[in-house]
Short mmCIF file of C-alpha atoms in Angstrom, two decimals:
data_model
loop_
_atom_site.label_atom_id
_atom_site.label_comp_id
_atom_site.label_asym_id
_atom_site.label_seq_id
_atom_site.Cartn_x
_atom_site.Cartn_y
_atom_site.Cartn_z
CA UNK V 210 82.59 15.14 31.00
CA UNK V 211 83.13 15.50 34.59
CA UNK V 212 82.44 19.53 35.12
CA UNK V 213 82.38 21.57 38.22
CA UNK V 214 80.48 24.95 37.17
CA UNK V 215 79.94 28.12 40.01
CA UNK V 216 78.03 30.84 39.72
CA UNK V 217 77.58 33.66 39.78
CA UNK V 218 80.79 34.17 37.70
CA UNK V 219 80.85 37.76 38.61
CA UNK V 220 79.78 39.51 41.70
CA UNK V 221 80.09 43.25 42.83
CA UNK V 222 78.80 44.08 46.38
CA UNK V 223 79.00 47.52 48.14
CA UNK V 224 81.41 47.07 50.77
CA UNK V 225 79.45 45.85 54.18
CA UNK V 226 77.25 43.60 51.77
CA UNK V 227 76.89 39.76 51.85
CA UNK V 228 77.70 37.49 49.14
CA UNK V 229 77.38 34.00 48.41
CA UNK V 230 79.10 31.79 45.41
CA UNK V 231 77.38 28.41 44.40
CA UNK V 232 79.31 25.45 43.44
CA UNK V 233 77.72 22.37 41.26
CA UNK V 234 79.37 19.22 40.70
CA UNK V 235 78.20 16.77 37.74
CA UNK V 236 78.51 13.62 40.04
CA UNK V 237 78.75 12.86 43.76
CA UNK V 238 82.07 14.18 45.40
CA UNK V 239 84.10 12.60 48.48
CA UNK V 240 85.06 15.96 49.52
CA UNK V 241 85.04 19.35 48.40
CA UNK V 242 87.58 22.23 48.57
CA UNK V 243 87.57 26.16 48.13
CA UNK V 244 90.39 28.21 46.91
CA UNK V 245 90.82 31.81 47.03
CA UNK V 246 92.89 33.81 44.59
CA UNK V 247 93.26 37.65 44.72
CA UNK V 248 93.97 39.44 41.95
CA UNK V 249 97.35 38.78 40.41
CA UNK V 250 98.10 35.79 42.60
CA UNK V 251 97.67 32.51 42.78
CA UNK V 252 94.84 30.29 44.16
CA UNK V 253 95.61 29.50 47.98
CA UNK V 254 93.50 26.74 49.99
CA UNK V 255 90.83 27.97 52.19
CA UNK V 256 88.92 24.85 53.53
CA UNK V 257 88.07 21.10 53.04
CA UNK V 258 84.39 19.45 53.81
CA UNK V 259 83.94 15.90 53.82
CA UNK V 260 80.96 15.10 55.31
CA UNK V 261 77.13 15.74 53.47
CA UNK V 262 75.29 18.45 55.00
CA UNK V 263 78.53 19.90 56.87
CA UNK V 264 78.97 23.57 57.67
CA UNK V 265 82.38 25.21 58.50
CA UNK V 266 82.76 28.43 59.47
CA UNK V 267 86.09 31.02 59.30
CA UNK V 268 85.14 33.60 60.61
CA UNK V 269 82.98 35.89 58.37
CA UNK V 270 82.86 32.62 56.12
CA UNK V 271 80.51 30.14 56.21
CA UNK V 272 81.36 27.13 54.08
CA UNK V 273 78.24 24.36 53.17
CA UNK V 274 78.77 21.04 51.55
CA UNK V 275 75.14 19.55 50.27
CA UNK V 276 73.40 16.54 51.41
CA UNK V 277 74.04 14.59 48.65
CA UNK V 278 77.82 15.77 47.82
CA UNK V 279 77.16 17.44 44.83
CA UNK V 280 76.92 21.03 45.85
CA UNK V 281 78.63 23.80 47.95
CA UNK V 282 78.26 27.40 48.94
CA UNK V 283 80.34 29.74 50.23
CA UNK V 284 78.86 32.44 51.80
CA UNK V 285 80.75 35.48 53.26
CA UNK V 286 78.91 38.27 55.77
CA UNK V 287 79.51 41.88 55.64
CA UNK V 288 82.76 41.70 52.71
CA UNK V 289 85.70 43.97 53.23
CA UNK V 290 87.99 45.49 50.33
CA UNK V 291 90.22 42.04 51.65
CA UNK V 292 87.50 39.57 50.12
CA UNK V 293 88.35 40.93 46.80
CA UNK V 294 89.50 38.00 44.73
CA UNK V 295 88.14 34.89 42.89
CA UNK V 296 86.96 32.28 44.46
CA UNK V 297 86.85 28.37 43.27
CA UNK V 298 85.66 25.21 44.10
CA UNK V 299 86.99 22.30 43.91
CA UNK V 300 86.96 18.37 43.90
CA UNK V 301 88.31 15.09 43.36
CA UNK V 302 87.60 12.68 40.59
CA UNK V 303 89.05 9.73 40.98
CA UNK V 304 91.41 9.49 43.26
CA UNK V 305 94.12 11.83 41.68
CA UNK V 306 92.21 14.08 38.98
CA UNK V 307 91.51 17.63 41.19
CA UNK V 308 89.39 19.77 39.05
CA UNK V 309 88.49 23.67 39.87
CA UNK V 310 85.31 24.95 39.22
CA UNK V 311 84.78 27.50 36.90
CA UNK V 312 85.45 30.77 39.97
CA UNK V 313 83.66 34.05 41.38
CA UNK V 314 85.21 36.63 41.01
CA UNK V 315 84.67 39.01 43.78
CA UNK V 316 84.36 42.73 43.37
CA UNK V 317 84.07 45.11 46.58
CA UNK V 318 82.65 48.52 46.04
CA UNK V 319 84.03 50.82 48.73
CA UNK F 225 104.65 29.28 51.18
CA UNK F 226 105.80 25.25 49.78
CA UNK F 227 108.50 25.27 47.68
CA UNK F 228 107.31 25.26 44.01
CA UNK F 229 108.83 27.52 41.34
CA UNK F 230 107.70 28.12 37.96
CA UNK F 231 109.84 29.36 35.32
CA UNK F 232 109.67 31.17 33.04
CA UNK F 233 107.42 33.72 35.00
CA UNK F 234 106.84 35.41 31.57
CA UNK F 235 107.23 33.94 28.16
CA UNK F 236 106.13 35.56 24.49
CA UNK F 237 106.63 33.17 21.59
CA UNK F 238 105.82 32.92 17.85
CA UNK F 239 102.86 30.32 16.80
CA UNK F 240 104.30 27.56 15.08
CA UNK F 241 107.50 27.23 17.63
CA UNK F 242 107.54 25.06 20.79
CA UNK F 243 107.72 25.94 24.33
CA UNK F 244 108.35 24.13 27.50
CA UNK F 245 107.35 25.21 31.30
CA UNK F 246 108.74 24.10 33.78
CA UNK F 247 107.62 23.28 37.57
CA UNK F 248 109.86 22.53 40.09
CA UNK F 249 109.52 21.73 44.05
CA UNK F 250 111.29 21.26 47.15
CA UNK F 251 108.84 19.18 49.28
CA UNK F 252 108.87 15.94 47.56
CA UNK F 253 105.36 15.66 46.74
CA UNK F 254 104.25 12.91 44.70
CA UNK F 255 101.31 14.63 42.76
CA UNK F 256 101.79 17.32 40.60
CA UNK F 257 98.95 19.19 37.99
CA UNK F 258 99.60 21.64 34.99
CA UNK F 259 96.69 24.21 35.27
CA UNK F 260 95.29 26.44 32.56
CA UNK F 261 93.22 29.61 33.44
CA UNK F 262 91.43 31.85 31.60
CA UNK F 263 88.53 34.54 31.63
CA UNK F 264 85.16 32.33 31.85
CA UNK F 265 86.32 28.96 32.58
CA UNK F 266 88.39 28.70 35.73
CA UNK F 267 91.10 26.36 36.01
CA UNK F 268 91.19 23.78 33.76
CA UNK F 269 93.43 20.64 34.19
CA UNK F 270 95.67 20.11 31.20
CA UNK F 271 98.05 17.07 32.59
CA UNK F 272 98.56 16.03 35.94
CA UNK F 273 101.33 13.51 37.25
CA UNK F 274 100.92 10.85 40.37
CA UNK F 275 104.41 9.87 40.53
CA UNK F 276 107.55 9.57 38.44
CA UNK F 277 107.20 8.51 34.86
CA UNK F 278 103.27 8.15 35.73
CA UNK F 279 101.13 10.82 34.22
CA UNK F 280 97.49 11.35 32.92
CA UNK F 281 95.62 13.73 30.49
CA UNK F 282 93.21 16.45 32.07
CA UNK F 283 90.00 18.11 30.53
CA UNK F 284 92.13 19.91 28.01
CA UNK F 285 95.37 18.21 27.01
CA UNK F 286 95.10 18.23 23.18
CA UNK F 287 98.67 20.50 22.01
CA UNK F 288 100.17 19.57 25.81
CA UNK F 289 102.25 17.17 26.66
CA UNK F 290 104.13 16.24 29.95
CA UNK F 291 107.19 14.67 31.28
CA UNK F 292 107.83 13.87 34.84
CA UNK F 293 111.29 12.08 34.77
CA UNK F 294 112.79 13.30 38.42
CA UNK F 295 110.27 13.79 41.43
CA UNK F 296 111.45 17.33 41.62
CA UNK F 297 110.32 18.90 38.34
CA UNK F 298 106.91 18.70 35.85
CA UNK F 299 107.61 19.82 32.26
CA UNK F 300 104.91 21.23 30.05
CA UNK F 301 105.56 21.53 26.56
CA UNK F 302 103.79 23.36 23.46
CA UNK F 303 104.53 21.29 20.83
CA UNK F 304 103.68 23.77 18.14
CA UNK F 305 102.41 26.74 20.22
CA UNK F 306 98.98 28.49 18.57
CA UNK F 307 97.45 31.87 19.50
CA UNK F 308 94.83 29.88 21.67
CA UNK F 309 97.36 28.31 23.96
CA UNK F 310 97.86 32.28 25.32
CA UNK F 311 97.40 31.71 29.07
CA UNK F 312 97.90 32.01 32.39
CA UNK F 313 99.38 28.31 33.86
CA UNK F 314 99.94 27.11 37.12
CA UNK F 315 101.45 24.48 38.65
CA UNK F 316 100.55 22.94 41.46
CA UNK F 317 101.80 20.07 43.86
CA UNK F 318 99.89 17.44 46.61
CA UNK F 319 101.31 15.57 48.77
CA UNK F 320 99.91 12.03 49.29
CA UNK F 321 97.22 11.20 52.17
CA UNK F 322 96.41 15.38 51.59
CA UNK F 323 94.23 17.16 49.36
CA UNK F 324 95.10 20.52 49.44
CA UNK F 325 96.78 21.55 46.68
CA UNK F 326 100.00 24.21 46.65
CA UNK F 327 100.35 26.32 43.46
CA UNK F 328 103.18 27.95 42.13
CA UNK F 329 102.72 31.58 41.28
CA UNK F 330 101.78 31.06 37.24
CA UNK F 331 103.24 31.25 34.10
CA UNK F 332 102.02 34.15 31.97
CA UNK F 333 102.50 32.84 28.21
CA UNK F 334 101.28 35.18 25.05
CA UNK F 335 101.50 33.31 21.79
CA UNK F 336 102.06 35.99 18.74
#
């Protein structure tokens, strides 16, 4: 079936460290999303990328979508006890279907 | 925050009997989705709804089903709730020409 997997699925940096979350999609995407959701909430929308081979940046975030549409990375410099949280992918298939990937979960060691 | 409400926030129930969840909203958004998530694997898409009356099955609709009879609100019902329907489920609406997604704040349900 259609699957969107991430990984790592857990990830504990000492605060000040960088960390980076992979996203793989089992076919070609038209755009991708990320989500982040901190502990005891609920996911909230970070970003959209469209384009293959686009970078966005927010700050310490830098957000990649792959040249052929089926990958993504979020990468975040120097974390802060605020990054704490999981993180997901997401995309579109078909035109209405939005499916998360499987998450990061973000640990920050003070 | 968009206006989507989930109730009930909380909900412990006995296998066997049937529960409903309910999603509601405020912004008149045409797409709504019934989320599960758990440990492991994420969010998983159980139903998902593209207008009134007009619905379709996610990854992992088998014990789910879905009604969608007013724009406003997206029902989720348990049939014949088991221990492995114990989750955490969100709701969340789109509007159309968009694709982010708004979620409600979840539905913590414990099947005993």
């Amino acid at each position: 079936g259609q699957q969107v997997m991430q990984i790592p699925q857990y990830q504990h940096v000492q605060e000040g460290e960088d960390f980076t979350t992979y996203c793989n999609s089992s076919t070609t995407l038209s755009n991708i999303q990320w989500y982040k959701q901190r502990p005891g909430g609920h996911p909230v929308f970070l970003i959209q990328l469209v384009k293959s081979g686009e970078v966005k940046k927010q700050k310490r975030l830098t957000f990649q979508f792959g040249e052929a549409k089926k990958n993504s990375s979020l990468h975040i410099t120097a974390t802060q006890t605020t990054d704490v949280g999981t993180y997901f992918c997401a995309g579109f298939f078909g035109n209405e279907k939005l499916t998360f990937g499987t998450g990061t979960r973000l640990t920050i060691i003070p | 925050d968009a206006g989507i409400t989930q109730s009930p926030r909380h909900k412990v129930t006995e296998t066997g009997t049937p529960v409903t969840l309910r999603c509601h909203q405020t912004e008149n958004h045409r797409y709504m989705y019934w989320y599960r998530q758990d440990p492991g694997h994420g969010l998983r898409l159980i139903h998902y709804s593209y207008g009134v009356k007009d619905t379709d099955k996610g990854e992992v609709s088998d014990g789910y089903s879905v009604s969608r009879s007013k724009t406003e609100d997206f029902l989720l019902t348990l049939e014949s709730a088991t221990s492995s329907q114990t989750s955490v489920y969100f709701c969340a609406i789109r509007r159309v020409g968009d694709t982010e997604a708004f979620f409600g704040q979840g539905t913590r349900l414990t099947v005993v």
